[in-house]
Amino acid sequence: MKELNKSLLRLTTTGSVDDGKSTLLGRLLYDTNSIFLDQYASISETSKRSGKEDVDLSLLLDGLASEREQGITIDVAYRYFSTAKRKFIVTDTPGHEQYTRNMVTGASNAELAIILIDARKGMQTQSKRHGYLLSLLQVPHMIVAINKMDLVDYSQEVYDEIVADYVEFSGKLDIHDISFIPISALKGDNVASRSEKMPWYQGETLLHVLENVHIVADKNMIDFRFPVQNVLRPDLNFRGFAGTVTSGTIRVGDEIAVLPSGKKTKVKEIVTYDGSLSEATNGRAIVLNLEDEIDISRGDMLVKPNNLPTITDHINAFIIWMDDEPLDQSTPYILKHTTSKVKAFVSKIHYTVNVNNGHRNKGVKSFSLNDTGRIELKTVKNIYCDSYRKNQGTGSFILIDPISMRTVASGMIQGPVTTLGEINDPVKTNKSSNIVWQKGGIEPKQYSMRNGHKPAVLWLTGFSGSGKSTIAETTAHRLFEKGHKVILLDGDNVRHGLCGDLNFSIESRTENIRRVSEVAKLFYNTGHIVICSFISPLKNDRLLGRELIEKGFFEVYVKCDIEECIKRDVKGLYAKAIAGEIPDFTGISSPYEAPENAEITIDTMSVSVEQSAEMLLEALEKDGIFTIDD
């Protein structure tokens, strides 16, 4: 019974070829007494025959004959082990670029990832590649294990250099919890027990971090989503709907709505194999018995009436192409999303990404094996989805070839398609044909000469409580003191007047940012440095501002973990949002799409307000907006 009550952590390991992934997992299995004596005796004998001084623990993981022959991981290996504190399901994924699809498949359900780096080689291209993919998959926790420290004489200098390199690189990733640990998987240093050979390292062992990492906050307990998998009718007196709670919580007596019909009813009973429950949460397989007879079938979704997913037939998505045959836009693929299948076409290819350096390749016509990038999908009927960032269960999908039935791609939904044209169309429709733009007779260069600086827009985005407003105000004061023309547009302030008629729905947020972008453009055109401080959670909304301003637009990602923002909760808003008093609150019940390529990233968990302001001024100076000493 005690074993059943332990929490479960799903983790994955990855890294470059021969960085020691399989050896590390073998070490964890051995140090936690999770292998049989005859298994150990067998690999010990095999190691001796190979002339190895130490027992090759990687043999516990490399199950394929070809893996043992080549000394690399090809297939995805799953293992289970347990300690006194926690249970673990661990996935050993391939490191070679050729097997990227295997790595993505293995890491797709991970709550924590371990990236191994060979201390002798330092950070390799594959280290960056895997970091990018794990960030794309939204794995919330990462451990960078710098392995084979025994082969560099346990050098602190080598360790510090690799840590510095990865910290610089990880600033571009969307992973908020990264730990660094120097280890030797072969010798066992800092894996399950602290190494006496590295007294300079004062952190925790790898196993201690695995046992204590907090994962409850990573689960979406707010948005109830229940895709119906099957309808059960064992007799005339019972009709139940089977499935797994993808996210959120459901209780007996709760009101629910059925998609797509929109019919409402209440939960009469929650049934499981072990008996009835009063409530069920994220990940629980259940059968719901409802108070009313409603026509419900496989592929429908049960949700809360006041908390609906996005209902759309046109989505933006990142995909990873997993088939040897390239993507064909004329092929009607099958989109498998939750428990439903629907025909879908790739309506547009935006770009592929070079995952080794993050560069976008625009103008591409197709995707090949292991390519990743952004596309638009048009489905023949609506799907009920959330963004992958908000809800991985309803934000993910696979594409299936309709002829071979092979899985050709895995995808992560970014949101419904919202193009700049779609944003602007309503405004253009209502605009009188008799309106003519008045230039004012003063050229931009004349404003710059009079002001002594060029115009610019600093767009600060981030969670509530991340520090945007404080940084914006401090920077505005610094610019004002230097005699520069500066205007500050703050999210709360504009909602007192200009946007006082808008709420916080996705549609209203888009309109809010549209209005602010237009105002910022007016000030920009008259030579001002405009500082905009807005949560602005959606990428497409921020893109509108960038497109309007063009040159001189600086996206500033004010980065701060949501947990830290909740702790700060200066205005008491998070407490109300968690209690359900504020709907559509970013980070709690509404998504935030972090910038991918912001011009400036400020981590307010490690940088002060004054340092942040200085970073913004230096960025403006570097871009030639003004000189620091003017």
XYZ file of C-alpha atoms in Angstrom:
630
model
C 0.000 0.000 0.000
C 2.905 2.331 0.814
C 4.310 1.691 -2.673
C 0.989 2.691 -4.277
C 0.961 6.015 -2.423
C 4.384 7.100 -3.677
C 4.490 9.863 -6.273
C 5.614 8.921 -9.781
C 8.218 10.815 -11.806
C 8.599 10.231 -15.537
C 12.086 11.147 -16.689
C 14.179 10.818 -19.798
C 17.886 10.918 -20.550
C 19.506 12.268 -23.667
C 22.779 13.687 -24.913
C 25.390 13.157 -27.593
C 26.548 9.714 -28.619
C 28.769 8.076 -25.976
C 28.080 10.684 -23.283
C 27.061 7.869 -20.922
C 23.252 7.844 -20.908
C 22.844 4.097 -20.627
C 25.651 3.863 -18.075
C 23.983 6.494 -15.904
C 20.649 4.683 -15.915
C 22.401 1.406 -15.240
C 24.085 3.090 -12.289
C 20.744 4.348 -10.965
C 19.228 0.877 -11.266
C 22.227 -0.658 -9.491
C 22.470 1.946 -6.703
C 18.741 1.682 -5.942
C 18.860 -2.147 -5.831
C 16.509 -2.379 -8.802
C 18.247 -5.250 -10.631
C 18.493 -8.953 -9.899
C 21.756 -10.545 -8.791
C 21.872 -12.787 -11.856
C 21.506 -9.705 -14.109
C 24.484 -8.068 -12.453
C 26.492 -11.285 -12.616
C 25.740 -11.582 -16.333
C 26.839 -8.065 -17.271
C 29.843 -8.382 -14.951
C 30.965 -11.470 -16.842
C 30.331 -9.782 -20.187
C 32.403 -6.760 -19.072
C 35.320 -8.999 -18.061
C 35.275 -10.794 -21.405
C 35.442 -7.385 -23.105
C 38.526 -6.509 -21.058
C 36.860 -3.697 -19.123
C 38.132 -2.809 -15.666
C 34.725 -1.644 -14.400
C 31.369 -3.361 -14.772
C 29.645 -1.958 -17.893
C 26.281 -0.960 -16.422
C 25.081 0.303 -19.804
C 24.443 -3.338 -20.764
C 21.373 -3.215 -18.521
C 19.821 -0.730 -20.976
C 21.254 -1.448 -24.435
C 18.952 -4.346 -25.174
C 19.360 -4.608 -28.947
C 22.226 -6.635 -30.328
C 23.071 -3.791 -32.718
C 23.300 -1.412 -29.753
C 25.791 -3.613 -27.959
C 27.822 -4.072 -31.109
C 28.010 -0.357 -31.896
C 28.085 0.936 -28.327
C 25.224 3.375 -28.980
C 21.545 3.647 -28.101
C 19.183 3.204 -31.071
C 15.841 2.170 -29.666
C 13.908 3.787 -26.802
C 14.356 1.758 -23.611
C 11.968 2.018 -20.683
C 12.895 1.014 -17.146
C 11.213 1.190 -13.765
C 12.863 1.703 -10.402
C 11.827 2.879 -6.982
C 13.301 4.420 -3.848
C 11.858 4.996 -0.400
C 10.515 8.389 -1.544
C 9.352 8.017 -5.135
C 8.686 5.721 -8.098
C 10.343 6.363 -11.464
C 9.645 5.478 -15.071
C 12.798 6.270 -16.992
C 13.284 6.470 -20.751
C 16.705 6.063 -22.299
C 16.521 7.894 -25.632
C 18.994 7.858 -28.557
C 21.534 10.629 -28.859
C 22.373 10.368 -32.561
C 20.683 12.868 -34.882
C 19.570 9.974 -37.100
C 17.237 8.815 -34.313
C 15.707 12.184 -33.410
C 12.175 10.825 -33.857
C 12.954 8.090 -31.322
C 14.255 10.700 -28.892
C 11.155 12.884 -29.289
C 8.839 9.908 -28.792
C 10.643 8.885 -25.622
C 10.716 12.399 -24.167
C 7.138 13.372 -25.045
C 5.672 12.374 -21.661
C 8.660 13.267 -19.503
C 8.346 15.559 -16.501
C 12.119 15.860 -16.150
C 14.991 15.438 -18.579
C 18.630 14.681 -17.919
C 21.003 15.962 -20.593
C 24.435 14.376 -20.301
C 27.547 16.208 -21.433
C 30.948 14.519 -21.662
C 33.288 16.630 -19.519
C 36.139 15.969 -21.972
C 34.223 17.295 -24.982
C 32.132 20.076 -23.476
C 28.856 21.243 -24.984
C 28.318 19.718 -28.429
C 25.880 20.495 -31.228
C 23.734 17.565 -30.109
C 23.561 19.052 -26.597
C 21.993 22.167 -28.087
C 19.747 20.120 -30.365
C 18.330 18.105 -27.497
C 17.927 21.184 -25.321
C 15.898 22.867 -28.049
C 13.689 19.814 -28.580
C 13.073 19.391 -24.844
C 12.136 23.065 -24.682
C 9.767 22.572 -27.624
C 8.209 19.590 -25.838
C 7.754 21.776 -22.740
C 9.575 19.388 -20.397
C 9.369 21.501 -17.208
C 12.543 20.385 -15.401
C 16.048 19.736 -16.715
C 19.231 18.419 -15.139
C 22.459 18.991 -17.040
C 24.704 16.181 -15.791
C 28.336 16.811 -16.663
C 29.564 13.226 -16.880
C 32.946 11.497 -16.924
C 34.420 13.903 -14.408
C 36.826 11.088 -13.472
C 38.457 11.492 -16.895
C 39.228 15.198 -16.315
C 40.614 14.688 -12.800
C 37.375 16.005 -11.279
C 38.322 19.518 -12.399
C 36.128 22.344 -11.121
C 37.468 24.597 -13.882
C 36.207 22.209 -16.585
C 32.824 21.965 -14.867
C 32.456 25.752 -14.467
C 33.306 26.348 -18.123
C 30.656 23.890 -19.363
C 28.067 25.338 -16.972
C 28.781 28.863 -18.242
C 28.400 27.714 -21.875
C 25.085 25.995 -21.192
C 23.686 28.857 -19.115
C 24.333 31.210 -22.036
C 22.652 28.808 -24.468
C 19.702 27.976 -22.178
C 18.685 31.646 -22.051
C 17.114 30.999 -25.471
C 15.135 28.004 -24.202
C 11.724 27.897 -22.606
C 12.734 25.765 -19.615
C 12.530 27.451 -16.240
C 14.159 24.907 -13.924
C 17.704 23.824 -14.814
C 20.153 22.176 -12.388
C 23.821 21.366 -13.018
C 25.525 18.364 -11.398
C 29.077 17.028 -11.959
C 29.025 13.215 -12.000
C 30.824 10.058 -12.986
C 28.208 7.485 -13.964
C 30.882 4.806 -14.258
C 32.334 5.377 -10.775
C 29.104 6.542 -9.112
C 30.308 10.020 -8.090
C 27.389 12.325 -7.158
C 24.827 9.902 -8.602
C 23.324 8.324 -5.488
C 25.994 9.389 -3.008
C 28.122 12.505 -2.689
C 31.606 12.317 -4.167
C 34.582 12.893 -1.895
C 36.651 13.654 -4.981
C 34.702 16.866 -5.723
C 34.559 18.730 -2.394
C 34.160 21.984 -4.336
C 30.642 20.922 -5.412
C 28.158 21.832 -2.673
C 24.945 20.881 -4.476
C 22.756 17.807 -4.176
C 23.314 14.384 -5.718
C 21.460 13.452 -8.865
C 19.212 10.968 -7.066
C 18.348 13.501 -4.357
C 17.166 15.971 -7.015
C 15.109 13.253 -8.713
C 13.492 12.278 -5.433
C 12.604 15.829 -4.416
C 11.796 17.786 -7.600
C 8.322 19.303 -7.246
C 6.073 18.170 -10.101
C 2.534 18.723 -8.767
C 2.547 22.369 -9.913
C 3.349 21.237 -13.472
C -0.014 19.524 -13.865
C -3.011 21.470 -15.152
C -5.539 21.123 -12.331
C -7.705 24.022 -13.524
C -9.103 23.196 -16.960
C -11.338 20.113 -16.881
C -11.024 18.159 -20.143
C -12.512 14.682 -20.569
C -12.310 13.234 -24.093
C -14.810 10.386 -24.351
C -13.085 7.152 -25.281
C -15.990 4.724 -25.123
C -19.682 4.490 -24.251
C -20.543 1.692 -21.798
C -24.040 0.192 -21.669
C -23.808 -3.084 -19.688
C -27.563 -3.080 -19.006
C -30.649 -0.892 -19.382
C -30.048 0.797 -16.031
C -26.560 2.169 -16.673
C -25.021 4.344 -19.381
C -21.502 5.549 -18.706
C -18.797 7.398 -20.622
C -15.287 6.021 -20.247
C -12.071 7.957 -20.637
C -9.145 9.552 -18.840
C -9.232 12.953 -17.185
C -6.752 14.810 -19.383
C -6.603 17.784 -17.023
C -8.474 19.468 -14.202
C -10.780 17.977 -11.577
C -14.329 16.623 -11.705
C -16.641 16.012 -8.747
C -20.013 14.375 -8.281
C -22.661 17.088 -8.736
C -20.504 19.268 -11.017
C -22.219 20.801 -14.031
C -20.620 19.848 -17.341
C -21.125 20.671 -20.998
C -20.797 18.302 -23.937
C -18.893 19.281 -27.054
C -19.887 19.646 -29.843
C -23.603 19.674 -28.921
C -23.257 22.205 -26.089
C -25.829 20.318 -23.997
C -25.452 20.678 -20.214
C -25.983 18.169 -17.435
C -24.496 17.149 -14.068
C -22.275 14.313 -12.933
C -24.333 11.684 -11.166
C -21.590 9.178 -10.411
C -17.831 8.663 -10.941
C -17.124 4.958 -11.389
C -13.810 3.074 -11.420
C -12.775 -0.561 -11.314
C -12.123 -0.177 -7.582
C -15.458 1.488 -6.829
C -17.112 4.911 -6.940
C -15.273 8.172 -6.259
C -16.429 11.574 -5.060
C -13.886 13.277 -7.329
C -11.251 12.457 -9.960
C -8.253 14.458 -11.096
C -5.646 14.720 -13.825
C -4.613 11.337 -15.262
C -7.348 9.203 -13.659
C -9.192 6.659 -15.840
C -12.891 6.792 -14.949
C -16.445 6.259 -16.154
C -18.879 9.163 -15.791
C -22.575 8.492 -15.230
C -24.623 11.606 -15.992
C -27.987 12.799 -14.661
C -29.533 13.316 -18.108
C -29.721 11.177 -21.230
C -27.614 13.019 -23.807
C -26.330 11.750 -27.121
C -22.572 11.402 -26.554
C -20.097 9.310 -28.554
C -16.374 8.621 -28.848
C -14.439 11.771 -29.747
C -16.812 14.116 -27.930
C -15.398 16.089 -25.005
C -16.865 16.862 -21.584
C -15.833 20.213 -20.092
C -16.997 22.811 -17.561
C -19.505 25.276 -19.092
C -17.538 28.328 -17.941
C -14.140 26.934 -18.981
C -14.156 25.942 -22.620
C -11.288 24.867 -24.859
C -10.662 26.506 -28.215
C -13.109 25.239 -30.825
C -11.554 25.616 -34.261
C -10.908 23.977 -37.617
C -7.720 25.921 -38.374
C -4.690 25.685 -36.081
C -1.128 26.905 -35.815
C 1.224 24.131 -34.776
C 4.838 23.098 -34.404
C 5.489 19.660 -35.825
C 8.358 17.192 -35.856
C 8.344 15.173 -39.069
C 8.925 11.490 -38.307
C 8.553 9.748 -41.671
C 11.020 8.904 -44.428
C 8.539 10.242 -46.995
C 8.458 14.069 -47.047
C 5.381 16.131 -46.189
C 2.953 16.496 -49.084
C 0.512 19.406 -48.859
C -1.866 17.663 -51.256
C -2.260 14.662 -48.943
C -5.319 14.581 -46.644
C -3.611 13.359 -43.459
C -5.501 11.936 -40.495
C -5.149 14.119 -37.411
C -5.385 12.043 -34.212
C -6.240 14.423 -31.362
C -7.267 13.089 -27.927
C -9.828 10.370 -28.768
C -10.943 11.784 -32.109
C -9.683 11.369 -35.648
C -10.339 13.947 -38.338
C -9.113 14.546 -41.874
C -6.662 17.475 -42.072
C -4.647 19.309 -44.710
C -1.405 21.259 -44.239
C -2.662 24.611 -45.494
C 0.576 26.541 -45.004
C 4.242 25.955 -44.158
C 5.709 28.917 -42.289
C 9.259 27.671 -41.716
C 11.473 24.864 -40.535
C 13.945 25.377 -37.701
C 17.607 24.490 -37.635
C 17.493 23.009 -34.138
C 21.265 23.198 -33.842
C 21.243 26.989 -33.802
C 17.559 28.041 -33.710
C 17.622 29.734 -37.121
C 14.389 29.705 -39.126
C 14.381 28.544 -42.721
C 11.560 30.360 -44.478
C 10.296 29.617 -47.954
C 10.581 25.839 -47.565
C 8.052 23.737 -49.473
C 8.100 20.555 -47.412
C 9.369 18.755 -44.294
C 11.822 15.834 -44.376
C 12.690 13.242 -41.736
C 13.472 14.880 -38.342
C 12.603 18.391 -39.568
C 10.778 20.585 -37.086
C 8.954 23.832 -37.718
C 5.698 25.742 -37.846
C 2.721 24.970 -40.070
C -1.007 25.647 -40.324
C -3.504 22.788 -40.400
C -7.064 22.924 -41.745
C -9.394 20.207 -40.456
C -12.668 19.129 -42.067
C -14.490 19.605 -38.757
C -13.820 21.399 -35.490
C -11.472 20.055 -32.848
C -11.571 21.043 -29.158
C -8.064 22.016 -28.149
C -5.860 24.168 -25.944
C -2.384 25.460 -26.618
C 0.309 22.895 -25.851
C 1.823 25.279 -23.311
C -1.429 25.404 -21.372
C -2.478 21.773 -21.680
C -0.275 19.122 -23.239
C -3.069 16.551 -23.383
C -5.382 18.674 -25.541
C -2.544 20.604 -27.181
C -0.811 17.652 -28.831
C -1.635 15.495 -31.823
C -0.150 13.115 -34.365
C -0.557 13.024 -38.135
C -1.171 9.669 -39.797
C -0.666 8.753 -43.444
C -4.093 7.646 -44.737
C -2.640 4.922 -46.992
C 0.141 3.316 -44.951
C -1.369 4.321 -41.567
C 2.132 5.241 -40.401
C 2.563 8.063 -37.889
C 4.286 10.742 -39.973
C 4.460 13.648 -37.517
C 3.869 14.679 -33.941
C 2.582 18.151 -33.268
C 2.104 20.801 -30.622
C -0.768 23.253 -31.020
C 0.165 26.912 -30.594
C -3.396 28.161 -30.975
C -6.014 28.883 -33.625
C -4.790 30.599 -36.773
C -4.830 34.362 -36.356
C -3.141 36.202 -39.185
C -2.381 39.902 -39.281
C -5.011 40.176 -41.977
C -7.614 38.579 -39.732
C -6.713 40.927 -36.894
C -6.997 43.982 -39.099
C -9.977 42.997 -41.238
C -12.686 44.144 -38.767
C -11.006 47.511 -38.452
C -10.625 47.857 -42.205
C -14.265 46.904 -42.696
C -15.449 49.701 -40.397
C -13.029 52.302 -41.729
C -14.577 54.993 -43.897
C -13.289 55.228 -47.444
C -13.167 59.032 -46.997
C -10.349 58.886 -44.406
C -6.916 60.054 -45.628
C -3.722 59.725 -43.553
C -2.276 63.133 -42.617
C 1.544 63.065 -42.626
C 1.937 66.247 -40.566
C 4.722 67.680 -42.677
C 7.533 66.776 -40.285
C 9.832 63.969 -41.428
C 11.112 61.261 -39.014
C 14.693 62.472 -39.532
C 13.695 65.943 -38.359
C 12.274 64.500 -35.128
C 15.483 62.528 -34.571
C 17.664 65.604 -35.140
C 15.582 67.704 -32.713
C 15.373 64.940 -30.058
C 18.974 63.802 -30.352
C 17.973 60.166 -30.712
C 16.103 57.789 -32.995
C 12.628 56.465 -32.152
C 12.191 52.990 -30.671
C 9.593 50.743 -29.059
C 10.540 48.593 -26.061
C 7.820 45.956 -25.683
C 8.033 44.310 -22.246
C 6.138 41.009 -21.984
C 5.898 38.478 -19.156
C 3.722 37.106 -16.379
C 1.946 39.380 -13.936
C 4.394 39.934 -11.095
C 7.482 39.328 -13.220
C 8.606 42.951 -12.774
C 7.617 44.513 -16.103
C 6.033 47.699 -14.740
C 8.842 48.401 -12.273
C 11.510 47.926 -14.933
C 9.525 50.028 -17.415
C 9.100 52.891 -14.930
C 12.777 52.834 -13.917
C 13.902 52.830 -17.554
C 11.503 55.676 -18.410
C 12.938 57.776 -15.550
C 16.500 57.102 -16.735
C 15.628 58.184 -20.266
C 13.710 61.239 -19.037
C 16.655 62.342 -16.903
C 18.838 62.254 -20.002
C 16.410 64.575 -21.783
C 15.035 61.962 -24.166
C 11.487 61.963 -25.473
C 9.932 58.966 -23.724
C 6.372 57.721 -23.241
C 5.289 54.845 -21.009
C 2.232 52.744 -21.919
C 1.298 50.413 -19.054
C -1.242 47.583 -19.168
C -3.242 48.699 -16.148
C -3.210 52.364 -17.142
C -4.621 51.931 -20.651
C -7.466 49.808 -19.258
C -8.635 52.812 -17.247
C -9.477 54.668 -20.440
C -8.436 53.634 -23.933
C -9.262 49.960 -23.324
C -11.698 50.319 -20.441
C -14.411 48.556 -22.429
C -12.448 45.304 -22.826
C -12.396 42.205 -20.631
C -9.623 39.586 -20.458
C -10.878 37.027 -22.978
C -8.540 35.983 -25.786
C -10.451 38.187 -28.228
C -10.353 41.224 -25.923
C -6.655 40.740 -25.213
C -5.992 40.760 -28.953
C -8.001 43.985 -29.364
C -6.230 45.511 -26.357
C -2.807 44.877 -27.890
C -3.987 46.065 -31.308
C -5.042 49.419 -29.870
C -1.845 49.830 -27.886
C 0.254 48.907 -30.935
C -1.462 51.598 -32.971
C -0.890 54.186 -30.224
C 2.754 53.132 -29.914
C 3.133 53.585 -33.659
C 1.769 57.145 -33.462
C 4.318 58.093 -30.790
C 7.063 56.211 -32.656
C 6.319 58.216 -35.809
C 6.829 61.449 -33.861
C 10.292 60.411 -32.644
C 9.524 59.052 -29.147
C 11.072 56.123 -27.330
C 7.941 54.164 -26.384
C 8.011 51.707 -23.480
C 5.095 49.260 -23.533
C 4.533 47.094 -20.445
C 1.918 44.428 -21.147
C 1.518 40.759 -20.303
C 0.630 40.341 -24.017
C 0.549 36.540 -23.708
C -0.001 35.605 -27.358
C 2.779 35.560 -29.951
C 0.536 36.671 -32.802
C -0.609 39.745 -30.855
C 2.983 40.812 -30.225
C 3.736 40.114 -33.861
C 1.218 42.798 -34.831
C 3.201 45.402 -32.886
C 6.421 44.266 -34.519
C 4.877 44.441 -38.011
C 3.447 47.913 -37.384
C 6.710 49.367 -36.066
C 9.146 47.394 -38.249
C 12.543 48.985 -37.464
C 13.250 49.991 -33.886
C 11.039 47.343 -32.227
C 12.609 45.525 -29.265
C 10.734 42.593 -27.764
C 11.802 42.286 -24.113
C 11.004 38.999 -22.387
C 10.797 39.700 -18.648
C 11.366 36.121 -17.572
C 10.235 34.820 -14.186
C 8.949 31.407 -13.099
C 5.206 31.340 -12.528
C 5.856 29.858 -9.059
C 7.943 32.915 -8.133
C 5.303 35.290 -9.536
C 2.676 33.542 -7.391
C 4.900 34.008 -4.336
C 5.272 37.713 -5.067
C 1.558 38.265 -5.885
C 1.914 41.993 -5.230
C -1.681 42.771 -6.202
C -3.242 39.604 -4.741
C -4.431 38.576 -8.202
C -2.952 35.078 -8.275
C -4.737 34.136 -5.064
C -8.051 35.209 -6.590
C -7.304 33.434 -9.881
C -6.390 30.166 -8.144
C -9.606 30.445 -6.126
C -11.533 30.800 -9.383
C -12.541 34.412 -8.745
C -10.699 35.748 -11.817
C -11.300 33.878 -15.082
C -8.844 33.926 -18.010
C -5.857 34.753 -15.815
C -2.519 34.282 -17.583
C -0.478 31.413 -16.197
C -3.386 29.980 -14.196
C -6.385 29.576 -16.485
C -5.133 31.269 -19.649
C -1.993 30.499 -21.701
C 1.231 32.478 -22.008
C 3.305 31.989 -25.159
C 6.853 32.976 -24.271
C 8.921 34.762 -26.950
C 11.157 32.485 -28.980
C 13.587 35.081 -30.283
C 13.213 38.166 -28.113
C 15.803 40.877 -28.693
C 16.321 41.089 -24.926
C 15.669 38.547 -22.170
C 15.748 39.690 -18.533
C 15.568 37.028 -15.819
C 14.202 38.958 -12.832
C 14.945 36.056 -10.505
C 18.656 36.849 -10.863
C 18.836 40.451 -12.135
C 17.922 43.597 -10.169
C 15.647 46.371 -11.420
C 18.583 48.748 -11.923
C 20.537 46.086 -13.797
C 17.477 45.423 -15.945
C 17.122 49.088 -16.846
C 20.812 49.241 -17.676
C 20.408 46.242 -20.002
C 17.655 48.058 -21.893
C 19.664 51.254 -22.207
C 22.694 49.314 -23.427
C 20.552 47.541 -26.037
C 19.243 50.863 -27.341
C 22.754 52.272 -27.451
C 24.113 49.190 -29.218
C 21.412 49.535 -31.891
C 22.306 53.170 -32.470
C 19.154 54.701 -30.961
C 21.375 57.008 -28.886
C 24.735 57.007 -27.139
C 24.944 56.246 -23.426
C 26.877 59.422 -22.643
C 24.810 61.834 -24.729
